[in-house]
C-alpha positions as a Python dict, from the first residue, in 0.01 Angstrom:
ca = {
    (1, 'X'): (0, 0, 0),
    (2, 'X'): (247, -37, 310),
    (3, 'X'): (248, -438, 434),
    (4, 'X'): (391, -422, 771),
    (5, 'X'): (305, -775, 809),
    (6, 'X'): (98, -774, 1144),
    (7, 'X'): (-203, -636, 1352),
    (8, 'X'): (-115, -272, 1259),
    (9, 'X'): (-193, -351, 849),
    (10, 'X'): (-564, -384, 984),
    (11, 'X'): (-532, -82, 1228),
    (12, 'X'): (-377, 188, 947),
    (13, 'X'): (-546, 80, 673),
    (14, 'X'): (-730, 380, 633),
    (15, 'X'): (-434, 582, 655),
    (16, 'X'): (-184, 410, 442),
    (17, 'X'): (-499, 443, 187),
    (18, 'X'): (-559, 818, 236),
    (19, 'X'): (-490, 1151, 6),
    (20, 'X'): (-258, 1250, 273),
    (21, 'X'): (-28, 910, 251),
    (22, 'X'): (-46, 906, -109),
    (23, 'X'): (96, 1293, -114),
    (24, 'X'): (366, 1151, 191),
    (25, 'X'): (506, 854, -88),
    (26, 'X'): (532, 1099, -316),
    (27, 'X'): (744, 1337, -144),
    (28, 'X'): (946, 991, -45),
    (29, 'X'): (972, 898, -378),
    (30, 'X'): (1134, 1228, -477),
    (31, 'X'): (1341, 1271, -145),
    (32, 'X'): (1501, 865, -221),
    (33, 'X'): (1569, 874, -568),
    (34, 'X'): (1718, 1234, -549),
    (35, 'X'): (1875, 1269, -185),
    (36, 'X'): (2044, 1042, 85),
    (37, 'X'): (1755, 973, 335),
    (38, 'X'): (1793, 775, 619),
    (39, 'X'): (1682, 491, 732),
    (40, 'X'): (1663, 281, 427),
    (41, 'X'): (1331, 248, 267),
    (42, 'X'): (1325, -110, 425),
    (43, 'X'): (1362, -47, 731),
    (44, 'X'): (1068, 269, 742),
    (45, 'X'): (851, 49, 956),
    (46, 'X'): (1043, -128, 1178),
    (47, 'X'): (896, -2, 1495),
    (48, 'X'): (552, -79, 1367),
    (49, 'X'): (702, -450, 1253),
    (50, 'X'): (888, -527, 1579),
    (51, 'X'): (617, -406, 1782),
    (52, 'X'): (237, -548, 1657),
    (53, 'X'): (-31, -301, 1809),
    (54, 'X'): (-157, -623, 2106),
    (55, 'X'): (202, -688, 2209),
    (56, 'X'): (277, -277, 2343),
    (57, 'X'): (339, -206, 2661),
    (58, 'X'): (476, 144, 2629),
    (59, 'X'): (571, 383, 2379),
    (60, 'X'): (886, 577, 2384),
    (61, 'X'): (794, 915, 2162),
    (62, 'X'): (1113, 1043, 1924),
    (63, 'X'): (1135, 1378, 1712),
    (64, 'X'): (1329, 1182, 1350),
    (65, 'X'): (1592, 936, 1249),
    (66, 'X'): (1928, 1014, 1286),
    (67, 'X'): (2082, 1192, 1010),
    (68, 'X'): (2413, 1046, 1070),
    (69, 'X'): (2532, 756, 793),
    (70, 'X'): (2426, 392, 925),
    (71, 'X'): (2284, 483, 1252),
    (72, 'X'): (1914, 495, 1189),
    (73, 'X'): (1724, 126, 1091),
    (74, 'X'): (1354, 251, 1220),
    (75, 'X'): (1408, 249, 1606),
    (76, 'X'): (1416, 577, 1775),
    (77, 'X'): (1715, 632, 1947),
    (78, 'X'): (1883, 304, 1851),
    (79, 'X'): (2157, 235, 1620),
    (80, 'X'): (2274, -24, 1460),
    (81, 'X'): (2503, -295, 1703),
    (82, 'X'): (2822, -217, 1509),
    (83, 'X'): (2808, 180, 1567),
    (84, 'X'): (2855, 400, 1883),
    (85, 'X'): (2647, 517, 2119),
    (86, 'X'): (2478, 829, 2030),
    (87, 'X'): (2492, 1095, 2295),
    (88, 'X'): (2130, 1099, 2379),
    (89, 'X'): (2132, 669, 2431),
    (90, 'X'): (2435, 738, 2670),
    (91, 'X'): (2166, 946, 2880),
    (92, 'X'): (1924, 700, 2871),
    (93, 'X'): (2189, 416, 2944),
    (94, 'X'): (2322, 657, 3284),
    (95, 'X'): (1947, 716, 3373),
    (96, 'X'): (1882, 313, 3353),
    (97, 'X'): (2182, 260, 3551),
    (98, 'X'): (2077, 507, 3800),
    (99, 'X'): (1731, 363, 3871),
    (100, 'X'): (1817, -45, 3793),
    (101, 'X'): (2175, -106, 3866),
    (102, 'X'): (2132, -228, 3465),
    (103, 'X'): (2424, -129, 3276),
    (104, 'X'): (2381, -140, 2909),
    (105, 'X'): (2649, -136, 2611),
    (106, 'X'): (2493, -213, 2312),
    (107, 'X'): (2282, 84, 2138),
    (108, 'X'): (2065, -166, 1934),
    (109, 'X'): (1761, -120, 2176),
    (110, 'X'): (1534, -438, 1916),
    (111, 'X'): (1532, -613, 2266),
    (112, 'X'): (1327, -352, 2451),
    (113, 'X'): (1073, -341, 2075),
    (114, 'X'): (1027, -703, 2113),
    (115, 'X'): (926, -709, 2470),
    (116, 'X'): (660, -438, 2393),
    (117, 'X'): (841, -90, 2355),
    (118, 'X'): (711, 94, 2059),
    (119, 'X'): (1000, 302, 1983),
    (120, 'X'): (837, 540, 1744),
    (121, 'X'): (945, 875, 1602),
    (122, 'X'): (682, 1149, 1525),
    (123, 'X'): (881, 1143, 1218),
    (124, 'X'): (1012, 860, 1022),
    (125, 'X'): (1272, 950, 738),
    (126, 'X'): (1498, 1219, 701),
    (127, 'X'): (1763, 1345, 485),
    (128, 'X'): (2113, 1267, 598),
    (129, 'X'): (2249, 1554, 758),
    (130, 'X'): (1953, 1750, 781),
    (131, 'X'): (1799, 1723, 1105),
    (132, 'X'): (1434, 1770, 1118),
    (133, 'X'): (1426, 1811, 768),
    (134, 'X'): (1129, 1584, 672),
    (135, 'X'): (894, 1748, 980),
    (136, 'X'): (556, 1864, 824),
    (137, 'X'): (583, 1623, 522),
    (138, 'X'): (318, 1414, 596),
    (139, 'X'): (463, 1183, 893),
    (140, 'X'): (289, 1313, 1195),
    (141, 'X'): (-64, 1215, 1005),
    (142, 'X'): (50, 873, 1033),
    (143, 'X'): (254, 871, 1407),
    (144, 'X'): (-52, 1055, 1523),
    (145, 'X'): (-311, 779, 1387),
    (146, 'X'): (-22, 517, 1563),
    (147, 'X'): (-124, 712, 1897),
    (148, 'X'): (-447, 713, 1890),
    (149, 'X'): (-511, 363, 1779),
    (150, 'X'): (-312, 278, 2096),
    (151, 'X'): (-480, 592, 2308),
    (152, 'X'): (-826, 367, 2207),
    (153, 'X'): (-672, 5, 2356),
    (154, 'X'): (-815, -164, 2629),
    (155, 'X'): (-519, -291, 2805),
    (156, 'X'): (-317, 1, 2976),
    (157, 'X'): (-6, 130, 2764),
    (158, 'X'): (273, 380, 2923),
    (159, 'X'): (375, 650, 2723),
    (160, 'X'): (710, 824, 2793),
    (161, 'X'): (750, 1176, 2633),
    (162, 'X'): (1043, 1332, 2638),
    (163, 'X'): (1160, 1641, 2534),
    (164, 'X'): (905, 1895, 2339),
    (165, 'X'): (801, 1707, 2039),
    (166, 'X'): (717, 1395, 2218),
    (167, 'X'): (499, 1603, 2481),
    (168, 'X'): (291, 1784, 2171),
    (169, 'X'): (150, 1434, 2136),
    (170, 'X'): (29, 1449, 2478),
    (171, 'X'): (-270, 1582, 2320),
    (172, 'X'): (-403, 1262, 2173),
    (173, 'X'): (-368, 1056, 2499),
    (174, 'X'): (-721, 1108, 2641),
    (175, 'X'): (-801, 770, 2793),
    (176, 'X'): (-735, 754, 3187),
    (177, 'X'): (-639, 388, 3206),
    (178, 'X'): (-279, 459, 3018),
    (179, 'X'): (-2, 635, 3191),
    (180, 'X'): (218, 944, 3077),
    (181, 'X'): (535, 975, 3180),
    (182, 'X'): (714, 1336, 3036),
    (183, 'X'): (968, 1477, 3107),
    (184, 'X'): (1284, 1705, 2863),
    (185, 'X'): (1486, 1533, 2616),
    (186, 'X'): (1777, 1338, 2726),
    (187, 'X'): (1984, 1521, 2491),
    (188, 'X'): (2284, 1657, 2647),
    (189, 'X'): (2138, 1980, 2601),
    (190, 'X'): (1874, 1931, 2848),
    (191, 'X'): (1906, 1642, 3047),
    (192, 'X'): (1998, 1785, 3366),
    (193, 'X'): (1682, 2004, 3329),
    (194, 'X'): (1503, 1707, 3462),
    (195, 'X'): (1567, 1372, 3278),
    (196, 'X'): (1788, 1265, 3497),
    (197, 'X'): (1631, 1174, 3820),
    (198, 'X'): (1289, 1135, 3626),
    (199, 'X'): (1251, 766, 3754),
    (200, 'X'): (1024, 709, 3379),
    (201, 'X'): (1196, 305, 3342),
    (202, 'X'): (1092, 196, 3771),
    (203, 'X'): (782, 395, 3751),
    (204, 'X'): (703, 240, 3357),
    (205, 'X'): (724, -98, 3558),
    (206, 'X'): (523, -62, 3850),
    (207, 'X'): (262, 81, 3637),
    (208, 'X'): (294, -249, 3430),
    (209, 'X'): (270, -456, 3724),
    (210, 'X'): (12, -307, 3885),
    (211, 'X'): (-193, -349, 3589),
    (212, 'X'): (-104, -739, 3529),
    (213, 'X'): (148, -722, 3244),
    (214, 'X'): (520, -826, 3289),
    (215, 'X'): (731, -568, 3329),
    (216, 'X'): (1040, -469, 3097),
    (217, 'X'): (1360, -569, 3125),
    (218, 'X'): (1570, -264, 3007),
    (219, 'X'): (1893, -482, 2944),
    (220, 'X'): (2013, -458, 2567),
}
């Protein structure tokens, strides 16, 4: 049974005991003792264990680790402080800058989970160099479960989807008190189609605001 030591244990519990996790550690077991898979096993959770289910404010939607050595540790789209900034962060960073004056260096983006920013990818392990290569294992039964649980909250949450595989989770998002925010993927593929510009981190806060709940500082 996965401990993630806070309010999301009590959430998931039917998932992490479900036929379809059990058949999802297997796979991991195989895919760890056999391959390279990234992040380490440790650090799986971390979104869940930065971010406790009462404390989001908005959830930033990823498509998998990165495959890359050292970079992923359970974040989407941060690295760890000592690497560089991946190509897609730099986006985010210029898009920041461009709506905040805010001008980040460090890619380690813990500061924005511990101020309420589930950073969560629809996928959480994958095997280094091999991009995408743990989609349809079993993950998006448990990201999907993540969603909803937060789709069924109360207090408003802000969900910024970007790029196709973010926006397929549009689906579960039902509830009108929460706001999406989608837009393409900041990738350098397909940022100028529309990420730039997209004013998601200003309009994240005013949403935020408006609703009582202190707004985000985007510095890392």
């Amino acid at each position: 049974m996965v401990n993630i030591g806070n309010s999301w244990d009590e959430k998931l519990k039917d998932v992490f005991a479900s036929e379809e996790y059990a058949r999802l550690r297997a796979f991991l077991k195989s895919e760890y003792s056999s391959h390279t898979v990234y992040p380490d096993m440790h650090d799986i959770f971390n979104a869940l264990k930065y971010t406790p289910y009462e404390d989001v404010k908005a959830v930033i939607i990823g498509q998998d680790p990165y495959h890359g050595e050292g970079q992923a540790h359970g974040l989407c789209f941060s690295v760890k402080p000592d690497k560089e900034t991946p190509p897609s962060l730099v986006n985010i960073f210029k898009e920041i800058k461009d709506e905040t004056g805010i001008d980040n260096t460090s890619p380690y983006l813990v500061p924005w989970a511990k101020q309420g920013v589930l950073m969560l990818n629809a996928v959480l392990t994958v095997r280094a160099g091999q991009a995408n290569s743990h989609k349809g294992k079993g993950w998006e039964f448990v990201t999907d479960a993540v969603i909803r649980c937060l789709n069924g909250r109360e207090q408003p949450v802000v969900f910024l989807l970007w790029g196709g595989n973010a926006r397929s989770k549009k689906a579960l998002i039902t509830s009108p008190r929460h706001l999406v925010l989608e837009t393409v993927h900041p990738s350098p593929l397909s940022a100028y189609g529309g990420f730039f510009g997209c004013g998601h981190f200003v309009k994240a806060n005013e949403f935020l605001q408006k609703n009582g709940v202190k707004p985000i500082d985007w510095h890392t």
